[in-house]
Coordinates of C-alpha atoms in Angstrom, one line a residue:
X123 CA 0.3 -25.7 57.2
X124 CA -3.1 -26.3 56.0
X125 CA -3.8 -29.5 53.8
X126 CA -5.3 -27.3 51.6
X127 CA -1.9 -25.1 51.4
X128 CA -0.1 -28.4 50.8
X129 CA -2.2 -29.2 48.2
X130 CA -1.9 -25.8 46.3
X131 CA 1.2 -25.5 46.6
X132 CA 2.3 -29.0 45.6
X133 CA -0.4 -28.4 42.2
X134 CA 1.1 -25.2 41.6
X135 CA 4.9 -26.7 41.5
X136 CA 3.5 -29.6 39.0
X137 CA 1.7 -27.2 37.0
X138 CA -1.7 -28.7 37.7
X139 CA -3.1 -24.9 38.2
X140 CA -2.7 -22.3 35.4
X141 CA -1.7 -19.1 36.8
X142 CA -3.2 -16.2 34.9
X143 CA -0.2 -14.4 32.3
X144 CA -0.2 -11.3 32.2
X145 CA 0.4 -8.9 28.7
X146 CA 3.7 -8.5 28.3
X147 CA 5.1 -4.8 27.7
X148 CA 6.8 -4.4 23.6
X149 CA 7.7 -1.9 21.8
X150 CA 7.4 -2.4 17.9
X151 CA 9.2 -0.4 15.3
X152 CA 7.6 0.9 12.8
X153 CA 9.1 1.9 9.0
X154 CA 7.9 4.1 6.6
X155 CA 8.6 6.2 3.6
X156 CA 5.7 8.3 4.4
X157 CA 6.4 11.9 5.0
X158 CA 5.4 13.2 8.3
X159 CA 2.8 16.2 8.5
X160 CA 0.6 14.5 6.1
X161 CA -2.5 12.2 6.2
X162 CA -0.4 9.1 6.5
X163 CA 0.8 10.5 9.7
X164 CA -2.4 11.4 10.9
X165 CA -3.5 8.1 10.7
X166 CA -0.3 5.6 11.6
X167 CA -0.6 8.1 14.7
X168 CA -4.0 7.2 15.6
X169 CA -3.2 3.8 15.0
X170 CA -0.9 3.1 17.6
X171 CA -2.4 6.1 20.0
X172 CA -5.2 3.2 19.5
X173 CA -3.0 0.0 20.1
X174 CA -1.5 2.2 23.3
X175 CA -4.8 2.4 24.7
X176 CA -6.4 -0.8 23.7
X177 CA -3.4 -2.9 25.5
X178 CA -3.7 -0.8 28.6
X179 CA 0.1 0.8 27.6
X180 CA 1.8 -2.6 27.0
X181 CA 2.4 -2.3 23.3
X182 CA 4.1 0.7 21.9
X183 CA 4.2 1.9 18.4
X184 CA 7.3 3.6 17.5
X185 CA 7.4 5.0 14.2
X186 CA 9.7 5.9 11.6
X187 CA 8.6 8.5 9.2
X188 CA 10.2 9.5 5.7
X189 CA 12.1 6.2 5.6
X190 CA 14.0 6.9 8.7
X191 CA 15.0 3.3 8.8
X192 CA 15.9 3.3 5.7
X193 CA 14.7 2.8 1.5
X194 CA 11.5 0.2 1.3
X195 CA 13.5 -2.1 -0.7
X196 CA 16.5 -2.7 2.2
X197 CA 13.5 -1.9 5.1
X198 CA 10.9 -4.3 4.0
X199 CA 13.8 -7.4 3.5
X200 CA 14.5 -6.7 7.8
X201 CA 10.8 -6.7 8.6
X202 CA 10.5 -9.8 6.4
X203 CA 13.3 -11.5 9.0
X204 CA 12.4 -9.7 12.4
X205 CA 15.4 -7.2 12.8
X206 CA 12.6 -4.5 12.2
X207 CA 8.8 -5.1 13.4
X208 CA 6.8 -3.6 11.1
X209 CA 6.0 -1.5 8.4
X210 CA 3.4 0.1 6.0
X211 CA 4.5 -0.6 2.4
X212 CA 3.0 0.2 -0.9
X213 CA 2.3 -3.2 -2.5
X214 CA 4.8 -2.6 -5.4
X215 CA 7.4 -3.0 -2.7
X216 CA 6.3 -6.0 -1.5
X217 CA 6.2 -7.2 -5.0
X218 CA 10.1 -6.6 -5.0
X219 CA 10.5 -9.4 -2.9
X220 CA 7.3 -11.6 -3.9
X221 CA 6.5 -10.8 -7.7
X222 CA 3.4 -11.4 -7.7
X223 CA 2.2 -9.4 -4.9
X224 CA 1.4 -7.0 -7.7
X225 CA -1.4 -8.6 -8.8
X226 CA -3.6 -6.5 -6.4
X227 CA -2.3 -3.1 -8.2
X228 CA -2.8 -4.1 -11.9
X229 CA -3.3 -1.1 -13.7
X230 CA -7.0 0.2 -14.2
X231 CA -8.2 -3.2 -13.2
X232 CA -11.0 -1.3 -10.8
X233 CA -13.4 0.1 -11.9
X234 CA -14.6 2.5 -9.1
X235 CA -13.7 3.0 -5.7
X236 CA -16.6 1.2 -3.9
X237 CA -15.8 -1.7 -6.4
X238 CA -12.3 -1.7 -5.2
X239 CA -13.5 -2.0 -1.3
X240 CA -15.5 -4.7 -1.9
X241 CA -12.8 -7.0 -3.5
X242 CA -9.8 -6.1 -1.3
X243 CA -12.3 -6.5 1.5
X244 CA -13.1 -10.2 -0.1
X245 CA -9.4 -11.0 -0.4
X246 CA -7.5 -9.9 2.0
X247 CA -7.2 -13.1 3.5
X248 CA -6.4 -15.0 0.4
X249 CA -3.4 -11.6 -0.2
X250 CA -2.1 -13.5 3.1
X251 CA -1.6 -16.8 2.1
X252 CA -0.2 -15.4 -0.7
X253 CA 2.4 -13.5 1.1
X254 CA 3.1 -16.5 3.8
X255 CA 6.1 -17.5 2.5
X256 CA 7.7 -13.9 2.8
X257 CA 7.2 -14.1 6.7
X258 CA 5.6 -11.1 6.9
X259 CA 1.9 -10.7 8.1
X260 CA -0.6 -8.4 6.7
X261 CA -2.4 -6.2 9.6
X262 CA -4.5 -4.3 7.5
X263 CA -4.8 -2.6 3.8
X264 CA -4.1 0.6 4.0
X265 CA -3.7 4.1 1.0
X266 CA -1.3 5.0 -1.3
X267 CA -2.9 7.3 -3.5
X268 CA -4.1 7.1 -7.0
X269 CA -1.4 6.9 -10.0
X270 CA -1.6 10.3 -12.1
X271 CA 0.5 11.7 -15.1
X272 CA 2.6 15.1 -14.4
X273 CA 4.1 16.8 -16.5
X274 CA 4.7 20.1 -18.5
X275 CA 1.9 19.8 -20.8
X276 CA -1.4 17.4 -20.4
X277 CA -1.6 14.0 -21.1
X278 CA -5.0 12.4 -20.8
X279 CA -4.8 10.0 -23.9
X280 CA -2.5 7.0 -24.1
X281 CA -1.3 8.7 -27.8
X282 CA 0.0 11.7 -25.8
X283 CA 2.4 9.1 -24.4
X284 CA 4.0 8.0 -27.9
X285 CA 8.1 8.6 -28.4
X286 CA 8.1 10.6 -24.9
X287 CA 11.0 10.2 -22.4
X288 CA 9.1 8.7 -18.6
X289 CA 9.9 8.7 -15.8
X290 CA 9.2 5.1 -14.7
X291 CA 9.3 2.9 -11.5
X292 CA 11.5 -0.2 -10.3
X293 CA 8.9 -2.2 -10.9
X294 CA 9.3 -4.4 -14.8
X295 CA 5.4 -5.3 -14.3
X296 CA 4.7 -1.5 -14.4
X297 CA 7.5 -0.5 -17.3
X298 CA 5.8 -2.8 -19.8
X299 CA 2.5 -1.1 -19.5
X300 CA 4.8 2.1 -20.5
X301 CA 6.3 0.7 -22.8
X302 CA 3.2 -0.8 -24.7
X303 CA 1.7 2.9 -24.5
X304 CA 4.7 3.8 -26.8
X305 CA 6.7 5.8 -23.9
X306 CA 10.5 4.6 -23.2
X307 CA 10.7 4.8 -19.3
X308 CA 13.6 5.1 -17.4
X309 CA 14.3 5.2 -14.1
X310 CA 13.3 8.0 -12.1
X311 CA 12.7 8.3 -8.1
X312 CA 10.8 10.3 -7.0
X313 CA 13.5 12.9 -5.0
X314 CA 15.0 13.0 -8.3
X315 CA 11.6 13.8 -10.0
X316 CA 11.4 17.6 -10.1
X317 CA 15.1 17.5 -11.3
X318 CA 14.4 15.0 -14.0
X319 CA 11.8 17.7 -15.6
X320 CA 13.7 20.5 -14.9
X321 CA 16.6 19.4 -17.0
X322 CA 14.5 17.9 -19.6
X323 CA 15.7 14.6 -19.0
X324 CA 11.8 13.0 -18.9
X325 CA 8.7 14.6 -20.5
X326 CA 6.5 13.2 -18.2
X327 CA 6.4 11.6 -14.3
X328 CA 3.8 9.2 -13.0
X329 CA 3.0 10.4 -9.6
X330 CA 0.4 10.4 -6.7
X331 CA -1.3 13.5 -5.4
X332 CA 0.5 13.9 -1.9
X333 CA 4.1 13.6 -3.3
X334 CA 3.4 15.7 -6.0
X335 CA 2.5 18.4 -4.2
X336 CA 4.9 17.8 -1.2
X337 CA 7.5 16.5 -3.1
X338 CA 7.7 19.6 -5.3
X339 CA 7.3 18.4 -8.7
X340 CA 4.2 20.8 -9.0
X341 CA 6.8 23.5 -9.1
X342 CA 8.4 22.2 -12.6
X343 CA 4.9 20.5 -14.0
X344 CA 2.6 22.4 -13.2
X345 CA 0.5 20.3 -15.8
X346 CA -1.5 16.9 -13.9
X347 CA -3.1 15.2 -15.8
X348 CA -6.1 13.1 -13.7
X349 CA -6.1 9.4 -15.5
X350 CA -6.3 7.4 -12.3
X351 CA -4.4 4.8 -14.0
X352 CA -4.0 3.0 -10.5
X353 CA -5.8 2.7 -7.2
X354 CA -3.3 0.4 -5.7
X355 CA -3.7 -0.7 -2.1
X356 CA -1.1 -0.4 0.3
X357 CA -0.3 -2.6 3.0
X358 CA 0.4 -2.4 7.1
X359 CA 2.5 -5.7 8.2
X360 CA 4.3 -7.5 10.8
X361 CA 7.0 -9.8 11.3
X362 CA 5.0 -13.1 11.6
X363 CA 7.5 -14.2 14.0
X364 CA 7.1 -10.8 16.4
X365 CA 3.0 -11.2 16.3
X366 CA 3.4 -14.7 17.6
X367 CA 5.7 -13.7 20.1
X368 CA 2.8 -11.3 21.5
X369 CA 0.6 -12.4 23.8
X370 CA -3.1 -13.6 23.2
X371 CA -3.9 -10.4 25.4
X372 CA -2.3 -8.2 23.3
X373 CA -3.1 -9.5 20.0
X374 CA -6.7 -8.9 20.7
X375 CA -5.7 -5.2 21.4
X376 CA -4.6 -4.5 18.2
X377 CA -7.2 -5.7 16.7
X378 CA -9.3 -4.0 18.7
X379 CA -7.4 -0.8 17.7
X380 CA -7.8 -1.2 14.5
X381 CA -11.2 -1.8 14.5
X382 CA -11.7 1.8 15.5
X383 CA -10.9 2.7 12.1
X384 CA -11.8 0.2 9.3
X385 CA -10.5 0.7 6.0
X386 CA -12.9 1.9 4.5
X387 CA -13.5 5.4 6.5
X388 CA -9.3 5.8 6.3
X389 CA -9.4 5.4 2.8
X390 CA -12.5 7.7 2.6
X391 CA -10.7 10.0 4.4
X392 CA -7.4 9.4 2.3
X393 CA -8.8 10.2 -1.2
X394 CA -11.6 13.0 0.0
X395 CA -7.8 14.7 1.1
X396 CA -6.4 13.8 -2.2
X397 CA -9.4 15.5 -3.8
X398 CA -8.6 18.7 -1.8
X399 CA -5.0 18.5 -2.9
X400 CA -6.4 18.8 -6.8
X401 CA -8.3 21.6 -5.7
X402 CA -5.1 23.2 -3.8
X403 CA -3.3 22.7 -7.0
X404 CA -5.7 24.8 -9.1
X405 CA -6.2 27.2 -6.3
X406 CA -1.8 27.7 -6.3
X407 CA -2.0 28.1 -11.1
X408 CA -1.7 24.7 -11.4
X409 CA -3.6 22.6 -14.1
X410 CA -5.7 19.4 -13.7
X411 CA -6.6 18.3 -16.7
X412 CA -9.2 15.4 -17.3
X413 CA -9.7 13.1 -20.2
X414 CA -13.1 12.8 -22.5
X415 CA -14.6 10.0 -22.4
X416 CA -13.4 8.5 -25.8
X417 CA -9.5 9.5 -24.2
X418 CA -10.7 7.5 -20.5
X419 CA -11.3 4.5 -22.7
X420 CA -8.8 4.3 -25.0
X421 CA -6.4 3.8 -22.0
X422 CA -7.8 0.5 -21.4
X423 CA -7.4 -0.6 -24.3
X424 CA -5.4 -3.8 -25.0
X425 CA -5.8 -4.2 -20.9
X426 CA -6.8 -7.7 -21.0
X427 CA -4.1 -8.6 -23.4
X428 CA -1.6 -7.2 -21.0
X429 CA -2.9 -8.6 -17.8
X430 CA -2.2 -11.8 -20.1
X431 CA 1.5 -11.4 -20.4
X432 CA 1.9 -10.8 -16.9
X433 CA 0.3 -13.6 -15.6
X434 CA 2.5 -15.9 -17.8
X435 CA 5.4 -15.4 -15.5
X436 CA 3.2 -15.7 -12.2
X437 CA 3.7 -18.5 -9.9
X438 CA 0.8 -21.5 -9.6
X439 CA 0.0 -19.2 -6.4
X440 CA 0.1 -16.4 -7.6
X441 CA -2.2 -17.6 -10.2
X442 CA -4.6 -19.0 -7.8
X443 CA -5.1 -15.8 -6.1
X444 CA -5.6 -14.0 -9.9
X445 CA -8.8 -16.4 -10.2
X446 CA -9.6 -15.2 -6.3
X447 CA -9.1 -11.8 -7.3
X448 CA -11.6 -12.1 -10.4
X449 CA -13.7 -14.0 -8.5
X450 CA -14.0 -11.1 -5.4
X451 CA -14.5 -8.3 -8.8
X452 CA -17.4 -10.8 -10.6
X453 CA -19.3 -11.0 -6.9
X454 CA -18.6 -7.0 -6.4
X455 CA -20.3 -6.7 -9.7
X456 CA -23.4 -8.2 -9.1

């Protein structure tokens, strides 16, 4: 054996010469409540395909639609513990685990879509910092859909909500808003909504247009009042330990896959699809009721006092994030 061969063998044994580490193959399970055959599936499937291509097939994302792995309130803790690798969730679902995560979801907070995109882009790293105690890593924003009101009649003014039975959410922050409007919220899940309206258990149900059409709510509540009460973002998250366990090469591949479909592009496509649903509903004989300028302004009456009441129970970390959110909104308004 030559001196060179002896030196190389000894060096390798001692760890002096680094050997290249090949990116490992891994399959990541991704949970989502999103129904199949919707724009959510189109976008998530594309992301999974892009990740597979950009990582040379080393990272495969197996997506479980329609809450196949369980409802969000049970699945999200499993992602936090790493039993499920990743998932797509609404920020309201994240808030079930960390209350202040809801702050990015405040009702009537965003003036328009351009301002919203600017703000969300500016605070994404800050939102990650806020979520760090949960063990979740934010890969990117996603879309949930605009919050509108469905019923048998129009609800274009907050005066229309006074004394009505309202299919509320499990989130007390949202329910506080409905109570301030004079409604009586009670917990009604999406699968229960059509039956609750049909039997008269509730009079009005807040919904996003995709679920309004695909969950059959439109069949019993033919009037969709386009109020834009909220424009909540969603998030695609991965367990932090799972992320750290990926090779640097695979992490870089996932980043390249994300760059193929930036959030701004996915958001525009999502809301273009949502607008098509409004037209589809009209075409099927339904009504899309829109408020007058005066009615639209009334929905924001007292909104700052509502925000202040929410912030009273926020943690120091939540208040810091709110300040960052407000700073971003001021910058984006310039």
